[in-house]
Amino acid sequence: MAAETTTVAAESAAPAATTTGGGGASAPEEPEPPLRLFLIRHGQSEANVDKSVYDTTPDHAVSLTAEGKAMAFKAGVSVRQWLADNVGPNRSDFGHHVRMLVSPFLRTRQTADEVLRALNDGEEQWVDSVRESPALA
């Protein structure tokens, strides 16, 4: 069985070239920051606690437990903290895209919901888009 993941990607945009006054010489372009990938495995599922869940529930339909949702939210808070520490506390300080790619499994979509809730709480909306991909199943 493949492990499903929720992927949060912070994608950089190419910086604009700058020129200096007089002589028309270009200042060296700063290197583009690297693409950052945060791979987050789904939180604790019902089947992690009780394997007999598989007797009545298909693998793709197994849900998170309350603890699993809390774990996922905490993972989102950790990503948000990394962004704040390394980029700045405001989304407007970050000139790049933050995207989420999610497996179609219920537990990974629930994990993504909690991560998204942590990343987009308050006035800051860090995540630009969320896409479900069967290739991640």
Backbone as ProteinMPNN parsed JSONL, in Angstrom:
{"seq_chain_A": "MAAETTTVAAESAAPAATTTGGGGASAPEEPEPPLRLFLIRHGQSEANVDKSVYDTTPDHAVSLTAEGKAMAFKAGVSVRQWLADNVGPNRSDFGHHVRMLVSPFLRTRQTADEVLRALNDGEEQWVDSVRESPALA", "coords_chain_A": {"N_chain_A": [[0.849, -1.164, 0.0], [0.657, 2.161, -0.896], [1.994, 5.073, 0.647], [0.068, 7.835, 1.416], [0.332, 11.326, 0.785], [0.28, 14.758, 1.752], [1.218, 17.532, 0.056], [2.891, 20.522, 0.431], [3.894, 23.183, -1.365], [6.206, 25.742, -1.752], [6.679, 27.967, -4.121], [9.068, 29.634, -6.054], [9.252, 32.789, -7.768], [10.7, 34.173, -10.72], [13.235, 36.609, -10.216], [13.18, 40.123, -11.002], [15.281, 41.808, -13.355], [17.675, 44.266, -12.469], [18.796, 47.63, -12.949], [21.498, 49.954, -12.693], [21.987, 53.453, -12.059], [23.506, 55.734, -14.444], [25.983, 54.905, -16.767], [24.674, 52.496, -17.308], [25.154, 49.92, -16.384], [24.315, 46.674, -15.303], [23.152, 45.576, -12.181], [24.244, 42.706, -10.414], [22.09, 39.929, -10.63], [20.194, 38.692, -7.958], [20.435, 35.387, -6.69], [17.824, 33.107, -7.419], [15.535, 32.107, -4.924], [15.479, 28.775, -3.613], [13.111, 26.236, -4.564], [10.851, 25.14, -2.2], [9.762, 22.249, -0.629], [7.336, 20.85, 1.372], [6.631, 17.945, 2.782], [3.932, 16.271, 4.011], [2.726, 13.724, 5.89], [-0.392, 12.01, 6.204], [-2.48, 12.62, 9.073], [-3.141, 10.787, 12.158], [-5.106, 8.001, 11.463], [-8.369, 6.376, 11.523], [-7.901, 3.71, 10.979], [-5.258, 3.448, 11.756], [-5.516, 3.26, 14.436], [-7.307, 1.17, 14.821], [-7.187, -1.651, 13.143], [-9.265, -3.21, 12.203], [-11.06, -1.574, 10.993], [-10.695, -1.619, 8.305], [-12.187, -3.789, 7.562], [-14.755, -2.944, 7.1], [-14.616, -0.545, 5.786], [-13.498, 0.968, 2.837], [-10.072, 1.471, 1.844], [-9.525, 4.05, 0.735], [-11.495, 5.574, 1.897], [-11.093, 5.826, 4.585], [-11.131, 7.653, 7.549], [-9.723, 10.489, 9.378], [-8.817, 10.483, 12.858], [-9.838, 12.393, 15.763], [-7.478, 13.093, 17.038], [-5.736, 12.802, 14.866], [-6.566, 14.925, 13.232], [-5.814, 17.049, 14.867], [-3.044, 16.642, 14.849], [-2.492, 17.183, 12.158], [-3.222, 19.883, 11.974], [-1.299, 20.955, 13.681], [0.996, 20.385, 12.178], [0.554, 22.135, 10.049], [0.757, 24.564, 11.428], [3.461, 24.448, 12.049], [4.627, 24.634, 9.468], [3.696, 27.173, 8.786], [5.052, 28.653, 10.744], [7.694, 28.203, 9.943], [7.647, 29.555, 7.499], [7.147, 32.172, 8.441], [9.473, 32.604, 9.968], [11.476, 32.426, 8.031], [10.729, 33.894, 5.829], [9.053, 35.998, 6.473], [6.521, 37.476, 8.535], [4.237, 38.153, 7.148], [2.135, 37.443, 4.397], [2.357, 39.131, 2.227], [5.032, 39.757, 2.221], [6.208, 37.782, 0.884], [7.036, 36.961, -2.202], [6.169, 34.803, -3.754], [4.614, 31.698, -4.826], [2.456, 29.598, -2.918], [1.495, 26.403, -2.876], [-0.733, 23.592, -2.625], [-0.662, 20.111, -3.001], [-2.64, 17.276, -3.112], [-3.481, 13.958, -2.188], [-6.228, 11.907, -3.348], [-7.375, 10.425, -1.29], [-9.547, 10.188, 1.539], [-8.496, 10.68, 4.15], [-6.181, 12.121, 3.591], [-7.169, 14.365, 2.336], [-8.594, 15.424, 4.474], [-6.452, 15.938, 6.169], [-5.147, 17.897, 4.641], [-7.102, 19.907, 4.778], [-6.92, 20.684, 7.468], [-4.241, 21.537, 7.613], [-4.375, 23.633, 5.799], [-6.185, 25.264, 7.169], [-4.566, 26.063, 9.299], [-2.528, 27.415, 7.926], [-3.873, 29.457, 6.593], [-5.103, 31.037, 8.493], [-6.684, 33.769, 10.252], [-5.915, 36.988, 8.938], [-4.01, 36.506, 7.022], [-3.453, 34.783, 4.046], [-1.837, 32.234, 3.101], [-1.741, 30.066, 1.27], [-2.082, 29.626, -2.156], [-3.358, 27.872, -3.93], [-5.082, 24.716, -4.022], [-4.706, 21.48, -5.059], [-6.018, 18.384, -6.059], [-4.516, 15.281, -6.644], [-4.549, 12.261, -8.327], [-2.221, 10.911, -8.788], [-0.785, 10.951, -6.477], [-1.843, 9.066, -4.857]], "CA_chain_A": [[0.0, 0.0, 0.0], [1.442, 3.384, -0.979], [1.686, 6.077, 1.66], [-0.487, 9.042, 0.831], [0.903, 12.516, 1.378], [-0.16, 16.092, 1.41], [2.413, 18.286, -0.275], [2.777, 21.975, 0.413], [5.049, 23.673, -2.106], [6.406, 27.182, -1.862], [7.337, 28.077, -5.416], [9.603, 30.965, -6.249], [9.098, 33.448, -9.06], [11.971, 34.718, -11.171], [13.393, 38.009, -9.848], [13.339, 41.042, -12.116], [16.621, 42.367, -13.503], [17.744, 45.661, -12.039], [19.895, 48.394, -13.536], [21.951, 51.057, -11.865], [22.041, 54.722, -12.772], [24.78, 56.059, -15.082], [26.726, 53.812, -17.379], [23.778, 51.434, -17.731], [25.594, 48.596, -15.952], [23.314, 45.941, -14.536], [23.561, 44.978, -10.92], [24.075, 41.248, -10.521], [20.813, 39.42, -10.133], [20.294, 37.816, -6.8], [19.972, 34.043, -7.065], [16.437, 32.782, -7.102], [15.467, 31.182, -3.787], [15.102, 27.427, -4.051], [11.772, 25.718, -4.34], [10.749, 24.402, -0.936], [8.673, 21.275, -0.56], [7.041, 20.321, 2.696], [5.826, 16.73, 2.634], [3.23, 15.997, 5.262], [1.952, 12.49, 5.851], [-1.688, 12.21, 6.848], [-2.537, 12.438, 10.517], [-3.604, 9.478, 12.634], [-6.399, 7.601, 10.893], [-9.125, 5.365, 12.276], [-7.25, 2.415, 10.763], [-4.027, 3.413, 12.545], [-5.92, 2.919, 15.796], [-8.025, -0.106, 14.809], [-7.048, -2.236, 11.797], [-10.516, -3.828, 11.761], [-11.799, -0.582, 10.201], [-10.595, -2.058, 6.915], [-13.215, -4.81, 7.303], [-16.017, -2.31, 6.706], [-14.38, 0.731, 5.1], [-12.417, 0.906, 1.843], [-8.879, 2.229, 2.226], [-9.604, 5.464, 0.338], [-12.549, 6.245, 2.659], [-10.758, 5.843, 6.007], [-11.11, 9.026, 8.057], [-8.821, 10.823, 10.478], [-9.355, 10.594, 14.212], [-9.7, 13.758, 16.297], [-6.034, 13.271, 17.244], [-5.146, 12.98, 13.54], [-6.853, 16.301, 12.8], [-4.951, 17.921, 15.676], [-1.683, 16.465, 14.329], [-2.414, 17.876, 10.873], [-3.233, 21.316, 12.259], [0.019, 21.262, 14.25], [1.932, 20.391, 11.051], [0.318, 23.395, 9.35], [1.334, 25.631, 12.257], [4.914, 24.356, 11.878], [4.958, 25.199, 8.153], [3.464, 28.615, 8.892], [6.148, 29.205, 11.541], [8.884, 28.207, 9.088], [7.486, 30.662, 6.555], [7.308, 33.42, 9.189], [10.879, 32.734, 10.371], [12.382, 32.473, 6.889], [10.216, 34.777, 4.793], [8.443, 37.156, 7.119], [5.233, 37.078, 9.095], [3.124, 38.537, 6.287], [2.096, 36.853, 3.053], [2.788, 40.147, 1.271], [6.498, 39.769, 2.205], [6.647, 36.587, 0.159], [6.626, 37.163, -3.588], [6.137, 33.501, -4.414], [3.373, 30.945, -4.686], [2.387, 28.462, -2.004], [0.465, 25.53, -3.433], [-0.865, 22.286, -1.991], [-1.061, 18.967, -3.818], [-3.246, 16.356, -2.152], [-4.002, 12.676, -2.642], [-7.691, 11.874, -3.253], [-7.839, 9.668, -0.131], [-10.259, 11.025, 2.492], [-7.645, 11.112, 5.267], [-5.231, 13.139, 3.142], [-7.942, 15.6, 2.126], [-8.856, 15.964, 5.811], [-5.176, 16.493, 6.624], [-4.95, 19.147, 3.906], [-8.038, 20.895, 5.323], [-6.375, 21.179, 8.737], [-3.021, 22.293, 7.289], [-4.853, 24.87, 5.177], [-6.768, 26.084, 8.236], [-3.444, 26.65, 10.04], [-1.776, 28.335, 7.066], [-4.701, 30.57, 6.14], [-5.921, 31.599, 9.563], [-6.596, 35.219, 10.392], [-5.951, 37.798, 7.727], [-3.017, 36.026, 6.055], [-3.829, 33.632, 3.229], [-0.567, 31.787, 2.538], [-1.884, 29.083, 0.198], [-2.718, 30.147, -3.366], [-4.226, 26.882, -4.56], [-5.05, 23.33, -3.545], [-5.075, 20.58, -6.152], [-6.041, 16.954, -5.771], [-3.867, 14.533, -7.714], [-4.571, 10.809, -8.139], [-0.849, 10.405, -8.864], [-0.253, 10.902, -5.117], [-2.492, 7.989, -4.107]], "C_chain_A": [[0.898, 1.231, 0.0], [1.026, 4.332, 0.137], [1.185, 7.336, 0.967], [0.151, 10.239, 1.521], [0.149, 13.755, 0.947], [1.112, 16.878, 1.171], [2.093, 19.764, -0.27], [4.034, 22.478, -0.271], [5.065, 25.189, -2.106], [7.261, 27.395, -3.099], [7.815, 29.499, -5.63], [9.336, 31.468, -7.65], [10.436, 34.052, -9.444], [12.076, 36.185, -10.782], [13.574, 38.869, -11.093], [14.773, 41.553, -12.152], [16.585, 43.823, -13.07], [18.908, 46.34, -12.73], [20.253, 49.512, -12.588], [21.992, 52.316, -12.704], [23.418, 54.942, -13.373], [25.432, 54.833, -15.664], [25.871, 52.639, -17.807], [24.191, 50.038, -17.307], [24.495, 47.943, -15.111], [23.914, 45.439, -13.238], [23.386, 43.476, -11.056], [22.737, 40.833, -9.933], [21.063, 38.539, -8.927], [19.808, 36.435, -7.211], [18.541, 33.828, -6.604], [16.405, 31.834, -5.909], [15.001, 29.808, -4.256], [13.631, 27.125, -3.774], [11.801, 24.928, -3.034], [9.553, 23.476, -1.004], [8.538, 20.809, 0.881], [6.138, 19.116, 2.474], [5.232, 16.391, 3.99], [2.419, 14.726, 5.083], [0.635, 12.744, 6.574], [-1.583, 11.98, 8.349], [-3.065, 11.052, 10.873], [-4.991, 9.175, 12.067], [-7.083, 6.59, 11.801], [-8.451, 4.0, 12.15], [-5.897, 2.313, 11.47], [-4.317, 2.951, 13.971], [-6.525, 1.526, 15.853], [-8.024, -0.668, 13.385], [-8.343, -2.869, 11.292], [-11.399, -2.846, 10.982], [-11.789, -0.999, 8.736], [-11.614, -3.145, 6.563], [-14.504, -4.196, 6.76], [-15.843, -1.042, 5.87], [-13.264, 0.569, 4.077], [-11.277, 1.84, 2.24], [-9.011, 3.718, 1.915], [-10.608, 6.259, 1.171], [-12.279, 6.276, 4.165], [-10.525, 7.285, 6.447], [-10.019, 9.222, 9.105], [-9.564, 10.733, 11.801], [-9.255, 12.062, 14.632], [-8.217, 14.065, 16.53], [-5.329, 13.512, 15.912], [-5.373, 14.384, 12.997], [-5.988, 17.295, 13.569], [-3.498, 17.84, 15.2], [-1.497, 17.25, 13.027], [-2.395, 19.388, 11.071], [-1.869, 21.748, 12.785], [1.085, 21.288, 13.147], [1.794, 21.691, 10.256], [0.891, 24.585, 10.104], [2.856, 25.627, 12.102], [5.364, 24.932, 10.535], [4.784, 26.713, 8.19], [4.593, 29.281, 9.673], [7.432, 29.256, 10.73], [8.807, 29.369, 8.1], [7.707, 31.999, 7.257], [8.771, 33.662, 9.548], [11.801, 32.98, 9.187], [11.967, 33.437, 5.793], [9.74, 36.088, 5.391], [7.051, 36.77, 7.561], [4.035, 37.364, 8.187], [3.244, 37.92, 4.914], [2.612, 37.851, 2.026], [4.309, 40.263, 1.201], [7.062, 38.678, 1.305], [6.139, 36.68, -1.266], [6.526, 35.883, -4.383], [4.802, 32.818, -4.156], [3.523, 29.848, -3.635], [1.204, 27.627, -2.473], [0.444, 24.213, -2.666], [-1.303, 21.263, -3.031], [-1.485, 17.873, -2.85], [-3.689, 15.077, -2.845], [-5.529, 12.696, -2.533], [-8.227, 11.082, -2.056], [-8.472, 10.624, 0.887], [-9.328, 11.548, 3.58], [-6.629, 12.17, 4.841], [-5.947, 14.449, 2.841], [-8.279, 16.249, 3.468], [-7.584, 16.584, 6.409], [-4.927, 17.839, 5.95], [-5.87, 20.244, 4.435], [-7.49, 21.516, 6.606], [-5.101, 21.995, 8.517], [-3.411, 23.646, 6.707], [-5.447, 25.814, 6.225], [-5.665, 26.773, 9.047], [-2.7, 27.693, 9.207], [-2.579, 29.574, 6.686], [-5.557, 31.156, 7.251], [-5.734, 33.114, 9.65], [-6.666, 35.918, 9.047], [-4.988, 37.305, 6.655], [-3.501, 34.76, 5.363], [-2.581, 33.162, 2.507], [-0.742, 30.914, 1.302], [-2.685, 29.672, -0.954], [-3.715, 29.163, -3.96], [-4.028, 25.513, -3.916], [-5.515, 22.473, -4.707], [-5.002, 19.135, -5.682], [-5.419, 16.213, -6.945], [-3.918, 13.034, -7.429], [-3.177, 10.194, -8.219], [-0.227, 10.288, -7.48], [-0.86, 9.766, -4.311], [-1.605, 6.777, -3.998]], "O_chain_A": [[1.81, 1.327, 0.821], [-0.142, 4.386, 0.522], [1.818, 7.835, 0.037], [0.475, 10.176, 2.707], [-0.524, 13.781, -0.084], [2.0, 16.88, 2.023], [1.129, 20.202, -0.899], [5.138, 22.218, 0.207], [4.065, 25.836, -2.418], [8.439, 27.038, -3.114], [7.068, 30.454, -5.417], [9.208, 30.69, -8.596], [11.227, 34.407, -8.57], [11.128, 36.943, -10.985], [14.064, 38.394, -12.117], [15.408, 41.714, -11.109], [15.593, 44.523, -13.276], [19.901, 45.692, -13.06], [19.433, 49.962, -11.788], [22.028, 52.247, -13.932], [24.402, 54.397, -12.873], [25.403, 53.78, -15.026], [26.326, 51.838, -18.624], [23.642, 49.058, -17.811], [23.837, 48.604, -14.308], [25.039, 44.941, -13.206], [22.472, 43.019, -11.743], [22.315, 41.321, -8.885], [22.01, 37.753, -8.885], [18.868, 36.319, -7.997], [18.12, 34.302, -5.548], [17.16, 30.862, -5.874], [14.212, 29.703, -5.196], [13.013, 27.689, -2.872], [12.709, 24.126, -2.816], [8.46, 23.884, -1.395], [9.518, 20.425, 1.518], [5.001, 19.263, 2.024], [5.945, 16.244, 4.982], [1.533, 14.657, 4.231], [0.561, 13.599, 7.456], [-0.718, 11.246, 8.827], [-3.391, 10.252, 9.996], [-5.917, 9.978, 12.177], [-6.476, 6.027, 12.712], [-8.434, 3.223, 13.105], [-5.435, 1.208, 11.754], [-3.475, 2.336, 14.625], [-6.295, 0.781, 16.806], [-8.777, -0.205, 12.529], [-8.51, -3.051, 10.086], [-12.387, -3.258, 10.375], [-12.755, -0.764, 8.01], [-11.873, -3.39, 5.385], [-15.256, -4.856, 6.042], [-16.811, -0.526, 5.31], [-12.188, 0.079, 4.418], [-11.493, 2.864, 2.887], [-8.648, 4.557, 2.739], [-10.58, 7.489, 1.157], [-13.137, 6.703, 4.938], [-9.807, 8.038, 5.789], [-9.467, 8.262, 9.642], [-10.784, 10.887, 11.856], [-8.654, 12.874, 13.929], [-7.759, 15.173, 16.251], [-4.419, 14.337, 15.836], [-4.484, 14.967, 12.377], [-5.489, 18.264, 12.998], [-2.802, 18.855, 15.155], [-0.471, 17.9, 12.825], [-1.634, 20.093, 10.409], [-1.343, 22.785, 12.381], [1.984, 22.129, 13.182], [2.792, 22.278, 9.838], [1.444, 25.504, 9.5], [3.472, 26.691, 12.032], [6.369, 25.638, 10.47], [5.629, 27.451, 7.682], [5.043, 30.364, 9.3], [8.18, 30.23, 10.809], [9.79, 30.08, 7.891], [8.388, 32.871, 6.717], [9.259, 34.788, 9.447], [12.808, 33.673, 9.326], [12.769, 33.764, 4.919], [10.009, 37.162, 4.853], [6.462, 35.834, 7.019], [2.938, 36.865, 8.436], [4.329, 37.879, 4.334], [3.244, 37.452, 1.048], [4.836, 40.808, 0.231], [8.256, 38.663, 1.005], [4.948, 36.5, -1.517], [6.78, 35.889, -5.587], [3.977, 33.294, -3.377], [4.59, 29.251, -3.49], [0.062, 28.085, -2.467], [1.461, 23.774, -2.129], [-2.198, 21.519, -3.836], [-0.779, 17.578, -1.886], [-4.212, 15.114, -3.959], [-6.072, 13.43, -1.707], [-9.437, 11.075, -1.832], [-7.988, 11.74, 1.076], [-9.363, 12.735, 3.901], [-6.256, 13.025, 5.644], [-5.393, 15.526, 3.065], [-8.254, 17.473, 3.592], [-7.639, 17.621, 7.07], [-4.543, 18.807, 6.607], [-5.455, 21.399, 4.529], [-7.584, 22.727, 6.807], [-4.904, 23.026, 9.16], [-2.847, 24.676, 7.075], [-5.232, 27.025, 6.168], [-5.812, 27.932, 9.436], [-2.29, 28.732, 9.726], [-2.0, 30.639, 6.479], [-6.623, 31.712, 6.985], [-4.738, 33.658, 9.173], [-7.384, 35.494, 8.141], [-5.143, 37.657, 5.485], [-3.905, 33.795, 6.01], [-2.288, 33.639, 1.411], [0.051, 31.022, 0.367], [-3.805, 30.15, -0.773], [-4.781, 29.556, -4.435], [-2.977, 25.202, -3.355], [-6.584, 22.703, -5.273], [-4.059, 18.724, -5.006], [-5.749, 16.478, -8.101], [-3.396, 12.578, -6.412], [-2.973, 9.069, -7.762], [0.772, 9.586, -7.321], [-0.432, 9.522, -3.182], [-1.998, 5.777, -3.397]]}, "name": "protein", "num_of_chains": 1, "seq": "MAAETTTVAAESAAPAATTTGGGGASAPEEPEPPLRLFLIRHGQSEANVDKSVYDTTPDHAVSLTAEGKAMAFKAGVSVRQWLADNVGPNRSDFGHHVRMLVSPFLRTRQTADEVLRALNDGEEQWVDSVRESPALA"}
